[in-house]
Amino acid sequence: MLDVIKPHHVSLCVLLRAFLDSEVLQGLVTSDENYQKLGDFLLQEIRAKSSIKYPSLSELLTKLQDALPSKDVGDQISSLLMEQLGGVQYPDDLVTFFSDMSQLMHSHAQALDEDALKGGADISSAMGFYIRHCCVSFHMLAFEAACGLFDDLQAYKEVCMYEQQGFQPPPGLHKTALRNQAALDALLNQQMAQQETQSGKKPAAELIAPADELTDLAPHVTKVDLLRHSHAVCQDDFLAAVDSLYKYFDYSTGQTARPTGGAAGAEPSKGHLQDALLTLGSAHAHFGHVQEALLALNEAVRIAQQHNDNVALAHALSALCHILATASPAAVTQLTEPGAALTDPTAHLSQLLKILKRCEKRAQDLHLPHLFVFARLALAQFALEHQTGPSNQQLAKGSQVAASQGRSSAVLGVSQAVQDTARLHQAAKLAAAVALPPPPAASAPGMVGNVGRATVTDLFTATPPVFGTTFAGSASSADAVEKLAGSSHLLQAGAWKLAGNLSLSQASSLTHLACFADSATAEDQALAYAQLAQVAMSKKGYKAAAEVLALADKHLPYSNSPALQAARLGLVHSRALHRRDVRHAALFASQLVGLADPTDSVSKTIRIDAQQAHVRTLLVAGRYDEAAEAARELFESCTEAGLQVQAVELLLLLGQIHEAAGAPLTALPYVLSCLLHSTVLHMDLLAADATCSLSRIWLAMGPAHGPQAVQQLRSVLPTVLGNADTDLQARVQLVLAQALLADATPAHLSADPEEVLQPLQAAAAGFAALEDYHKAAEAQHLIALVCHAINNTSRRNAAAGEFHKLTWHARQGQAC
């Protein structure tokens, strides 16, 4: 659809004629730099689509002056433009002008004959296409419309003259020229996409400013309410989101209605209603309103089934998968059938797996790459989180089949899904770059007729999609696949962390930030920074983690991401625990609990991490009975939800609580169970942590078990030194030294003192880096005892001095 020509187009055509006709600019532009800058300015202006209204003449002149390096050249070209516009005294002058403009066009074959041409533009060039566009638009005007353009041009010039003289133009003279509907739609689509990617980088007022401006200038543009809905969702404003959504679909009924993607002759209003229900359901899911979301999806599914709209059904299926994956079984009390219940955890996971597989199959059949990638990654994430553990018989027999089906296969499944997503991302981008013919007016039964926007495919945020004709099908699908390709690296980072490889986890998070910073949502970027902060804390200490979080605050200064807030609270809570600052640790743990969603309708991860932080706080405070009870309740909750990773971690935590309470025999079954499951599931670092706890239990049973503890610790030492965090490395080194000292004699120590002193020194350095001054002082105390036993007085005195410094720091840390 051609733009209705405006005075701004006339001004650009005047400048284009001057630029393309060398005789016009002769004597004005004397340097190649000015000529090149003028060409760049014109190309930028004819391609500009990022503003709601066309610039006024004074604004165009100001931009022209800023674009040219020479002020004198800018003044001369501005004077030329004003002179040419002033020469249009009658409507017939416009006819003559555009007739002359058409003479500037020449074919590519004519362009090869440079001697026959003195200027002009190739018809296939950007400037040539723009000139042809303006000429055709003008010649298609009726006589009355051409006269209206002349009147607008006269007002356009008069307003500029008033402004140049410093006067305010009369109210009736100043007319705002808005861009056409297609350009406004494209601009609003761009602004809606920016709500997700820029919500943490820019203030909310700046993001919603285009909507406010367009509401004042063109209240009839209904899609502004859709932009307000996207903005309200990103700002977590439920009332504003629902109100804007109702306004948009109420006022746009009959204006943007489309036929459904089903049988021919379907009512357009039904397709509009499906879009409204799907968007409303996704908005409710974002805010944790599971029942309301399911009711909206049920109604959307019913209408789509009546009209055989396969694409709408596929999107509803993906939205249902998203709700089931994020909400707990207790939060979901009905599914697609009204009145159906699904409170049994096993049935919940079984139903989720079934629907995910069905979603993947339907997306493949309907050629919807964004939904296929969503289902592919969701299945990989499901296998990672809900891997079914081996049976007791398999564990007793040491079944190799059970081992092959453990965590290692789930991690490899995530890697394969990431590779498939990358290949599909490349294919989708190439397909979107090819201009496709317009779709037929009506589709045959069973054929795809509509492709909706599918940001529902985001695995790590609950940002709702906007369905319907928001974007062109292939382009919007490619954009959604690109976002998922970035999110897949975050899933990969989590998988590597579970597998015990912090370096690869860090590399995956960095890949996301380096390669998908422009297309990723602000929530995904915040999650990537949170992952990097956790790895930095584990490998390099709190200072490095604080630097990562400071970098996140610099790039996302307005972000209210729960992931970033949880990472920041987790950092200070861990630091308080290492310092034995129970009061502040309890405060930070309670803030973590307050950050989590109490209904488990959005995400369970933050709540589980917060409750684990609370249990660890009770453990450090010496309230063992309360800690054991809280850990047991959380273990049952994770078991019921099918969260096997967290359940196995809690087994180890229960063992550590009983061990700290002075009951090693009570702790033994928990630690052995954790060690067995983590070994079979290939959770190497958790298995090493369990081995460390098991060695402490052996030592608590008597010095005779020292050699057995040494053997076990040395078996996991390569894994620990290669991949573990600083805390686990220090604890393993300390327990190894204690095991070596369990049955050591002065003669044995004199023969090879470094066998004990090296792990003790490594443990002391690790604990000091983590500000765990109590454990560091314990390691220095053992170093002093060993050096005293071998008569190394200088080294003993140095260790004793470090011991006194660390105990002083420990007292100061508790007093903070």
PDB file of N, CA, C and O in Angstrom, residues 356-419:
ATOM      1  N   LEU A 356       3.654 -32.180  26.204  1.00  0.00           N
ATOM      2  CA  LEU A 356       4.845 -31.660  25.539  1.00  0.00           C
ATOM      3  C   LEU A 356       5.168 -32.445  24.269  1.00  0.00           C
ATOM      4  O   LEU A 356       5.513 -31.851  23.233  1.00  0.00           O
ATOM      5  N   LYS A 357       5.070 -33.745  24.335  1.00  0.00           N
ATOM      6  CA  LYS A 357       5.326 -34.561  23.141  1.00  0.00           C
ATOM      7  C   LYS A 357       4.287 -34.287  22.055  1.00  0.00           C
ATOM      8  O   LYS A 357       4.610 -34.231  20.862  1.00  0.00           O
ATOM      9  N   ARG A 358       3.059 -34.105  22.479  1.00  0.00           N
ATOM     10  CA  ARG A 358       2.009 -33.800  21.513  1.00  0.00           C
ATOM     11  C   ARG A 358       2.220 -32.425  20.888  1.00  0.00           C
ATOM     12  O   ARG A 358       2.021 -32.234  19.684  1.00  0.00           O
ATOM     13  N   CYS A 359       2.649 -31.473  21.691  1.00  0.00           N
ATOM     14  CA  CYS A 359       2.931 -30.136  21.170  1.00  0.00           C
ATOM     15  C   CYS A 359       4.061 -30.170  20.147  1.00  0.00           C
ATOM     16  O   CYS A 359       3.999 -29.509  19.110  1.00  0.00           O
ATOM     17  N   GLU A 360       5.097 -30.938  20.435  1.00  0.00           N
ATOM     18  CA  GLU A 360       6.212 -31.066  19.487  1.00  0.00           C
ATOM     19  C   GLU A 360       5.736 -31.673  18.175  1.00  0.00           C
ATOM     20  O   GLU A 360       6.104 -31.213  17.087  1.00  0.00           O
ATOM     21  N   LYS A 361       4.896 -32.705  18.252  1.00  0.00           N
ATOM     22  CA  LYS A 361       4.402 -33.362  17.041  1.00  0.00           C
ATOM     23  C   LYS A 361       3.510 -32.432  16.231  1.00  0.00           C
ATOM     24  O   LYS A 361       3.633 -32.345  14.996  1.00  0.00           O
ATOM     25  N   ARG A 362       2.611 -31.699  16.893  1.00  0.00           N
ATOM     26  CA  ARG A 362       1.716 -30.800  16.169  1.00  0.00           C
ATOM     27  C   ARG A 362       2.500 -29.650  15.537  1.00  0.00           C
ATOM     28  O   ARG A 362       2.192 -29.223  14.408  1.00  0.00           O
ATOM     29  N   ALA A 363       3.494 -29.122  16.243  1.00  0.00           N
ATOM     30  CA  ALA A 363       4.300 -28.036  15.681  1.00  0.00           C
ATOM     31  C   ALA A 363       5.063 -28.504  14.446  1.00  0.00           C
ATOM     32  O   ALA A 363       5.206 -27.757  13.472  1.00  0.00           O
ATOM     33  N   GLN A 364       5.532 -29.723  14.478  1.00  0.00           N
ATOM     34  CA  GLN A 364       6.240 -30.257  13.317  1.00  0.00           C
ATOM     35  C   GLN A 364       5.289 -30.463  12.143  1.00  0.00           C
ATOM     36  O   GLN A 364       5.623 -30.151  10.999  1.00  0.00           O
ATOM     37  N   ASP A 365       4.097 -30.964  12.421  1.00  0.00           N
ATOM     38  CA  ASP A 365       3.118 -31.194  11.343  1.00  0.00           C
ATOM     39  C   ASP A 365       2.645 -29.886  10.721  1.00  0.00           C
ATOM     40  O   ASP A 365       2.405 -29.829   9.511  1.00  0.00           O
ATOM     41  N   LEU A 366       2.499 -28.850  11.550  1.00  0.00           N
ATOM     42  CA  LEU A 366       1.982 -27.567  11.063  1.00  0.00           C
ATOM     43  C   LEU A 366       3.082 -26.626  10.593  1.00  0.00           C
ATOM     44  O   LEU A 366       2.786 -25.487  10.209  1.00  0.00           O
ATOM     45  N   HIS A 367       4.337 -27.060  10.666  1.00  0.00           N
ATOM     46  CA  HIS A 367       5.485 -26.251  10.236  1.00  0.00           C
ATOM     47  C   HIS A 367       5.547 -24.941  11.018  1.00  0.00           C
ATOM     48  O   HIS A 367       5.636 -23.846  10.451  1.00  0.00           O
ATOM     49  N   LEU A 368       5.504 -25.060  12.335  1.00  0.00           N
ATOM     50  CA  LEU A 368       5.635 -23.912  13.230  1.00  0.00           C
ATOM     51  C   LEU A 368       6.956 -24.055  13.989  1.00  0.00           C
ATOM     52  O   LEU A 368       7.012 -24.698  15.030  1.00  0.00           O
ATOM     53  N   PRO A 369       8.039 -23.485  13.478  1.00  0.00           N
ATOM     54  CA  PRO A 369       9.353 -23.738  14.093  1.00  0.00           C
ATOM     55  C   PRO A 369       9.465 -23.215  15.509  1.00  0.00           C
ATOM     56  O   PRO A 369      10.154 -23.809  16.339  1.00  0.00           O
ATOM     57  N   HIS A 370       8.803 -22.093  15.838  1.00  0.00           N
ATOM     58  CA  HIS A 370       8.926 -21.540  17.189  1.00  0.00           C
ATOM     59  C   HIS A 370       8.295 -22.465  18.220  1.00  0.00           C
ATOM     60  O   HIS A 370       8.852 -22.654  19.304  1.00  0.00           O
ATOM     61  N   LEU A 371       7.164 -23.069  17.887  1.00  0.00           N
ATOM     62  CA  LEU A 371       6.544 -23.998  18.827  1.00  0.00           C
ATOM     63  C   LEU A 371       7.312 -25.311  18.903  1.00  0.00           C
ATOM     64  O   LEU A 371       7.373 -25.948  19.962  1.00  0.00           O
ATOM     65  N   PHE A 372       7.897 -25.723  17.791  1.00  0.00           N
ATOM     66  CA  PHE A 372       8.694 -26.951  17.811  1.00  0.00           C
ATOM     67  C   PHE A 372       9.920 -26.781  18.708  1.00  0.00           C
ATOM     68  O   PHE A 372      10.256 -27.662  19.503  1.00  0.00           O
ATOM     69  N   VAL A 373      10.587 -25.620  18.587  1.00  0.00           N
ATOM     70  CA  VAL A 373      11.761 -25.369  19.425  1.00  0.00           C
ATOM     71  C   VAL A 373      11.353 -25.286  20.892  1.00  0.00           C
ATOM     72  O   VAL A 373      12.049 -25.802  21.776  1.00  0.00           O
ATOM     73  N   PHE A 374      10.224 -24.630  21.162  1.00  0.00           N
ATOM     74  CA  PHE A 374       9.735 -24.557  22.532  1.00  0.00           C
ATOM     75  C   PHE A 374       9.536 -25.949  23.122  1.00  0.00           C
ATOM     76  O   PHE A 374       9.996 -26.258  24.228  1.00  0.00           O
ATOM     77  N   ALA A 375       8.834 -26.810  22.391  1.00  0.00           N
ATOM     78  CA  ALA A 375       8.577 -28.158  22.897  1.00  0.00           C
ATOM     79  C   ALA A 375       9.866 -28.954  23.022  1.00  0.00           C
ATOM     80  O   ALA A 375      10.045 -29.725  23.973  1.00  0.00           O
ATOM     81  N   ARG A 376      10.781 -28.774  22.082  1.00  0.00           N
ATOM     82  CA  ARG A 376      12.053 -29.524  22.111  1.00  0.00           C
ATOM     83  C   ARG A 376      12.860 -29.152  23.353  1.00  0.00           C
ATOM     84  O   ARG A 376      13.379 -30.022  24.059  1.00  0.00           O
ATOM     85  N   LEU A 377      12.979 -27.863  23.635  1.00  0.00           N
ATOM     86  CA  LEU A 377      13.734 -27.434  24.809  1.00  0.00           C
ATOM     87  C   LEU A 377      12.997 -27.770  26.105  1.00  0.00           C
ATOM     88  O   LEU A 377      13.625 -28.094  27.118  1.00  0.00           O
ATOM     89  N   ALA A 378      11.671 -27.665  26.078  1.00  0.00           N
ATOM     90  CA  ALA A 378      10.903 -27.994  27.282  1.00  0.00           C
ATOM     91  C   ALA A 378      11.034 -29.468  27.630  1.00  0.00           C
ATOM     92  O   ALA A 378      11.099 -29.836  28.816  1.00  0.00           O
ATOM     93  N   LEU A 379      11.077 -30.328  26.624  1.00  0.00           N
ATOM     94  CA  LEU A 379      11.283 -31.756  26.886  1.00  0.00           C
ATOM     95  C   LEU A 379      12.669 -32.008  27.477  1.00  0.00           C
ATOM     96  O   LEU A 379      12.828 -32.835  28.381  1.00  0.00           O
ATOM     97  N   ALA A 380      13.675 -31.303  26.962  1.00  0.00           N
ATOM     98  CA  ALA A 380      15.026 -31.451  27.515  1.00  0.00           C
ATOM     99  C   ALA A 380      15.081 -30.959  28.954  1.00  0.00           C
ATOM    100  O   ALA A 380      15.710 -31.585  29.817  1.00  0.00           O
ATOM    101  N   GLN A 381      14.402 -29.865  29.241  1.00  0.00           N
ATOM    102  CA  GLN A 381      14.378 -29.349  30.601  1.00  0.00           C
ATOM    103  C   GLN A 381      13.609 -30.293  31.530  1.00  0.00           C
ATOM    104  O   GLN A 381      13.986 -30.476  32.686  1.00  0.00           O
ATOM    105  N   PHE A 382      12.545 -30.875  31.015  1.00  0.00           N
ATOM    106  CA  PHE A 382      11.777 -31.838  31.812  1.00  0.00           C
ATOM    107  C   PHE A 382      12.646 -33.033  32.198  1.00  0.00           C
ATOM    108  O   PHE A 382      12.639 -33.492  33.344  1.00  0.00           O
ATOM    109  N   ALA A 383      13.403 -33.559  31.230  1.00  0.00           N
ATOM    110  CA  ALA A 383      14.278 -34.695  31.530  1.00  0.00           C
ATOM    111  C   ALA A 383      15.360 -34.324  32.531  1.00  0.00           C
ATOM    112  O   ALA A 383      15.771 -35.148  33.352  1.00  0.00           O
ATOM    113  N   LEU A 384      15.801 -33.062  32.484  1.00  0.00           N
ATOM    114  CA  LEU A 384      16.839 -32.618  33.406  1.00  0.00           C
ATOM    115  C   LEU A 384      16.309 -32.464  34.826  1.00  0.00           C
ATOM    116  O   LEU A 384      16.988 -32.813  35.793  1.00  0.00           O
ATOM    117  N   GLU A 385      15.089 -31.961  34.966  1.00  0.00           N
ATOM    118  CA  GLU A 385      14.541 -31.683  36.292  1.00  0.00           C
ATOM    119  C   GLU A 385      13.836 -32.882  36.910  1.00  0.00           C
ATOM    120  O   GLU A 385      13.861 -33.059  38.121  1.00  0.00           O
ATOM    121  N   HIS A 386      13.189 -33.709  36.087  1.00  0.00           N
ATOM    122  CA  HIS A 386      12.324 -34.757  36.609  1.00  0.00           C
ATOM    123  C   HIS A 386      12.801 -36.144  36.173  1.00  0.00           C
ATOM    124  O   HIS A 386      11.985 -37.027  35.924  1.00  0.00           O
ATOM    125  N   GLN A 387      14.114 -36.317  36.073  1.00  0.00           N
ATOM    126  CA  GLN A 387      14.667 -37.619  35.707  1.00  0.00           C
ATOM    127  C   GLN A 387      14.234 -38.664  36.732  1.00  0.00           C
ATOM    128  O   GLN A 387      14.466 -38.522  37.927  1.00  0.00           O
ATOM    129  N   THR A 388      13.582 -39.715  36.273  1.00  0.00           N
ATOM    130  CA  THR A 388      13.127 -40.769  37.176  1.00  0.00           C
ATOM    131  C   THR A 388      14.316 -41.570  37.673  1.00  0.00           C
ATOM    132  O   THR A 388      15.120 -42.076  36.888  1.00  0.00           O
ATOM    133  N   GLY A 389      14.443 -41.680  38.978  1.00  0.00           N
ATOM    134  CA  GLY A 389      15.568 -42.386  39.562  1.00  0.00           C
ATOM    135  C   GLY A 389      15.457 -43.883  39.425  1.00  0.00           C
ATOM    136  O   GLY A 389      14.389 -44.441  39.158  1.00  0.00           O
ATOM    137  N   PRO A 390      16.540 -44.639  39.602  1.00  0.00           N
ATOM    138  CA  PRO A 390      16.512 -46.092  39.503  1.00  0.00           C
ATOM    139  C   PRO A 390      15.798 -46.708  40.694  1.00  0.00           C
ATOM    140  O   PRO A 390      15.711 -46.128  41.764  1.00  0.00           O
ATOM    141  N   SER A 391      15.284 -47.883  40.487  1.00  0.00           N
ATOM    142  CA  SER A 391      14.601 -48.590  41.557  1.00  0.00           C
ATOM    143  C   SER A 391      15.609 -49.174  42.540  1.00  0.00           C
ATOM    144  O   SER A 391      16.813 -49.220  42.275  1.00  0.00           O
ATOM    145  N   ASN A 392      15.106 -49.619  43.678  1.00  0.00           N
ATOM    146  CA  ASN A 392      15.984 -50.198  44.697  1.00  0.00           C
ATOM    147  C   ASN A 392      16.666 -51.455  44.175  1.00  0.00           C
ATOM    148  O   ASN A 392      17.817 -51.732  44.491  1.00  0.00           O
ATOM    149  N   GLN A 393      15.933 -52.236  43.353  1.00  0.00           N
ATOM    150  CA  GLN A 393      16.543 -53.458  42.804  1.00  0.00           C
ATOM    151  C   GLN A 393      17.696 -53.114  41.867  1.00  0.00           C
ATOM    152  O   GLN A 393      18.741 -53.765  41.870  1.00  0.00           O
ATOM    153  N   GLN A 394      17.501 -52.058  41.071  1.00  0.00           N
ATOM    154  CA  GLN A 394      18.574 -51.655  40.166  1.00  0.00           C
ATOM    155  C   GLN A 394      19.780 -51.133  40.935  1.00  0.00           C
ATOM    156  O   GLN A 394      20.924 -51.404  40.574  1.00  0.00           O
ATOM    157  N   LEU A 395      19.501 -50.387  42.012  1.00  0.00           N
ATOM    158  CA  LEU A 395      20.607 -49.873  42.816  1.00  0.00           C
ATOM    159  C   LEU A 395      21.365 -51.010  43.480  1.00  0.00           C
ATOM    160  O   LEU A 395      22.589 -50.999  43.583  1.00  0.00           O
ATOM    161  N   ALA A 396      20.640 -52.010  43.955  1.00  0.00           N
ATOM    162  CA  ALA A 396      21.283 -53.129  44.631  1.00  0.00           C
ATOM    163  C   ALA A 396      22.151 -53.933  43.671  1.00  0.00           C
ATOM    164  O   ALA A 396      23.210 -54.434  44.026  1.00  0.00           O
ATOM    165  N   LYS A 397      21.672 -54.054  42.413  1.00  0.00           N
ATOM    166  CA  LYS A 397      22.415 -54.844  41.435  1.00  0.00           C
ATOM    167  C   LYS A 397      23.475 -54.020  40.703  1.00  0.00           C
ATOM    168  O   LYS A 397      24.267 -54.566  39.930  1.00  0.00           O
ATOM    169  N   GLY A 398      23.439 -52.695  40.927  1.00  0.00           N
ATOM    170  CA  GLY A 398      24.400 -51.842  40.208  1.00  0.00           C
ATOM    171  C   GLY A 398      24.125 -51.839  38.728  1.00  0.00           C
ATOM    172  O   GLY A 398      25.020 -51.952  37.909  1.00  0.00           O
ATOM    173  N   SER A 399      22.852 -51.753  38.368  1.00  0.00           N
ATOM    174  CA  SER A 399      22.439 -51.892  36.988  1.00  0.00           C
ATOM    175  C   SER A 399      23.116 -50.854  36.095  1.00  0.00           C
ATOM    176  O   SER A 399      23.072 -49.661  36.355  1.00  0.00           O
ATOM    177  N   GLN A 400      23.731 -51.305  35.029  1.00  0.00           N
ATOM    178  CA  GLN A 400      24.327 -50.406  34.066  1.00  0.00           C
ATOM    179  C   GLN A 400      23.259 -49.686  33.255  1.00  0.00           C
ATOM    180  O   GLN A 400      23.465 -48.559  32.786  1.00  0.00           O
ATOM    181  N   VAL A 401      22.103 -50.323  33.089  1.00  0.00           N
ATOM    182  CA  VAL A 401      21.015 -49.673  32.381  1.00  0.00           C
ATOM    183  C   VAL A 401      20.544 -48.448  33.149  1.00  0.00           C
ATOM    184  O   VAL A 401      20.299 -47.379  32.593  1.00  0.00           O
ATOM    185  N   ALA A 402      20.434 -48.604  34.469  1.00  0.00           N
ATOM    186  CA  ALA A 402      20.020 -47.462  35.296  1.00  0.00           C
ATOM    187  C   ALA A 402      21.038 -46.341  35.211  1.00  0.00           C
ATOM    188  O   ALA A 402      20.678 -45.158  35.155  1.00  0.00           O
ATOM    189  N   ALA A 403      22.300 -46.692  35.205  1.00  0.00           N
ATOM    190  CA  ALA A 403      23.334 -45.655  35.121  1.00  0.00           C
ATOM    191  C   ALA A 403      23.289 -44.937  33.782  1.00  0.00           C
ATOM    192  O   ALA A 403      23.497 -43.734  33.700  1.00  0.00           O
ATOM    193  N   SER A 404      23.013 -45.681  32.710  1.00  0.00           N
ATOM    194  CA  SER A 404      22.965 -45.063  31.394  1.00  0.00           C
ATOM    195  C   SER A 404      21.781 -44.139  31.229  1.00  0.00           C
ATOM    196  O   SER A 404      21.778 -43.272  30.348  1.00  0.00           O
ATOM    197  N   GLN A 405      20.755 -44.316  32.051  1.00  0.00           N
ATOM    198  CA  GLN A 405      19.570 -43.473  31.971  1.00  0.00           C
ATOM    199  C   GLN A 405      19.607 -42.346  32.989  1.00  0.00           C
ATOM    200  O   GLN A 405      18.588 -41.741  33.280  1.00  0.00           O
ATOM    201  N   GLY A 406      20.730 -42.050  33.557  1.00  0.00           N
ATOM    202  CA  GLY A 406      20.830 -41.054  34.616  1.00  0.00           C
ATOM    203  C   GLY A 406      21.029 -39.663  34.084  1.00  0.00           C
ATOM    204  O   GLY A 406      20.687 -39.320  32.957  1.00  0.00           O
ATOM    205  N   ARG A 407      21.626 -38.842  34.950  1.00  0.00           N
ATOM    206  CA  ARG A 407      21.758 -37.424  34.666  1.00  0.00           C
ATOM    207  C   ARG A 407      22.613 -37.146  33.449  1.00  0.00           C
ATOM    208  O   ARG A 407      22.403 -36.165  32.745  1.00  0.00           O
ATOM    209  N   SER A 408      23.566 -38.051  33.153  1.00  0.00           N
ATOM    210  CA  SER A 408      24.433 -37.813  32.006  1.00  0.00           C
ATOM    211  C   SER A 408      23.639 -37.763  30.716  1.00  0.00           C
ATOM    212  O   SER A 408      23.850 -36.903  29.868  1.00  0.00           O
ATOM    213  N   SER A 409      22.670 -38.675  30.546  1.00  0.00           N
ATOM    214  CA  SER A 409      21.865 -38.676  29.334  1.00  0.00           C
ATOM    215  C   SER A 409      20.999 -37.426  29.257  1.00  0.00           C
ATOM    216  O   SER A 409      20.754 -36.893  28.176  1.00  0.00           O
ATOM    217  N   ALA A 410      20.507 -36.941  30.401  1.00  0.00           N
ATOM    218  CA  ALA A 410      19.704 -35.717  30.402  1.00  0.00           C
ATOM    219  C   ALA A 410      20.540 -34.514  29.983  1.00  0.00           C
ATOM    220  O   ALA A 410      20.072 -33.657  29.230  1.00  0.00           O
ATOM    221  N   VAL A 411      21.771 -34.428  30.462  1.00  0.00           N
ATOM    222  CA  VAL A 411      22.652 -33.320  30.073  1.00  0.00           C
ATOM    223  C   VAL A 411      22.967 -33.387  28.587  1.00  0.00           C
ATOM    224  O   VAL A 411      22.952 -32.372  27.878  1.00  0.00           O
ATOM    225  N   LEU A 412      23.237 -34.588  28.082  1.00  0.00           N
ATOM    226  CA  LEU A 412      23.494 -34.738  26.653  1.00  0.00           C
ATOM    227  C   LEU A 412      22.249 -34.405  25.837  1.00  0.00           C
ATOM    228  O   LEU A 412      22.339 -33.874  24.728  1.00  0.00           O
ATOM    229  N   GLY A 413      21.058 -34.721  26.404  1.00  0.00           N
ATOM    230  CA  GLY A 413      19.822 -34.359  25.725  1.00  0.00           C
ATOM    231  C   GLY A 413      19.658 -32.853  25.601  1.00  0.00           C
ATOM    232  O   GLY A 413      19.187 -32.347  24.576  1.00  0.00           O
ATOM    233  N   VAL A 414      20.057 -32.109  26.624  1.00  0.00           N
ATOM    234  CA  VAL A 414      20.019 -30.650  26.547  1.00  0.00           C
ATOM    235  C   VAL A 414      20.985 -30.148  25.477  1.00  0.00           C
ATOM    236  O   VAL A 414      20.655 -29.260  24.682  1.00  0.00           O
ATOM    237  N   SER A 415      22.183 -30.712  25.428  1.00  0.00           N
ATOM    238  CA  SER A 415      23.159 -30.301  24.416  1.00  0.00           C
ATOM    239  C   SER A 415      22.638 -30.560  23.007  1.00  0.00           C
ATOM    240  O   SER A 415      22.796 -29.721  22.106  1.00  0.00           O
ATOM    241  N   GLN A 416      21.997 -31.708  22.823  1.00  0.00           N
ATOM    242  CA  GLN A 416      21.439 -32.011  21.509  1.00  0.00           C
ATOM    243  C   GLN A 416      20.312 -31.057  21.151  1.00  0.00           C
ATOM    244  O   GLN A 416      20.199 -30.596  20.007  1.00  0.00           O
ATOM    245  N   ALA A 417      19.472 -30.699  22.137  1.00  0.00           N
ATOM    246  CA  ALA A 417      18.387 -29.744  21.886  1.00  0.00           C
ATOM    247  C   ALA A 417      18.933 -28.372  21.534  1.00  0.00           C
ATOM    248  O   ALA A 417      18.385 -27.673  20.674  1.00  0.00           O
ATOM    249  N   VAL A 418      20.021 -27.965  22.176  1.00  0.00           N
ATOM    250  CA  VAL A 418      20.635 -26.674  21.861  1.00  0.00           C
ATOM    251  C   VAL A 418      21.175 -26.673  20.439  1.00  0.00           C
ATOM    252  O   VAL A 418      21.022 -25.689  19.696  1.00  0.00           O
ATOM    253  N   GLN A 419      21.791 -27.757  20.025  1.00  0.00           N
ATOM    254  CA  GLN A 419      22.297 -27.851  18.657  1.00  0.00           C
ATOM    255  C   GLN A 419      21.164 -27.822  17.634  1.00  0.00           C
ATOM    256  O   GLN A 419      21.245 -27.136  16.608  1.00  0.00           O
TER     257      GLN A 419
END
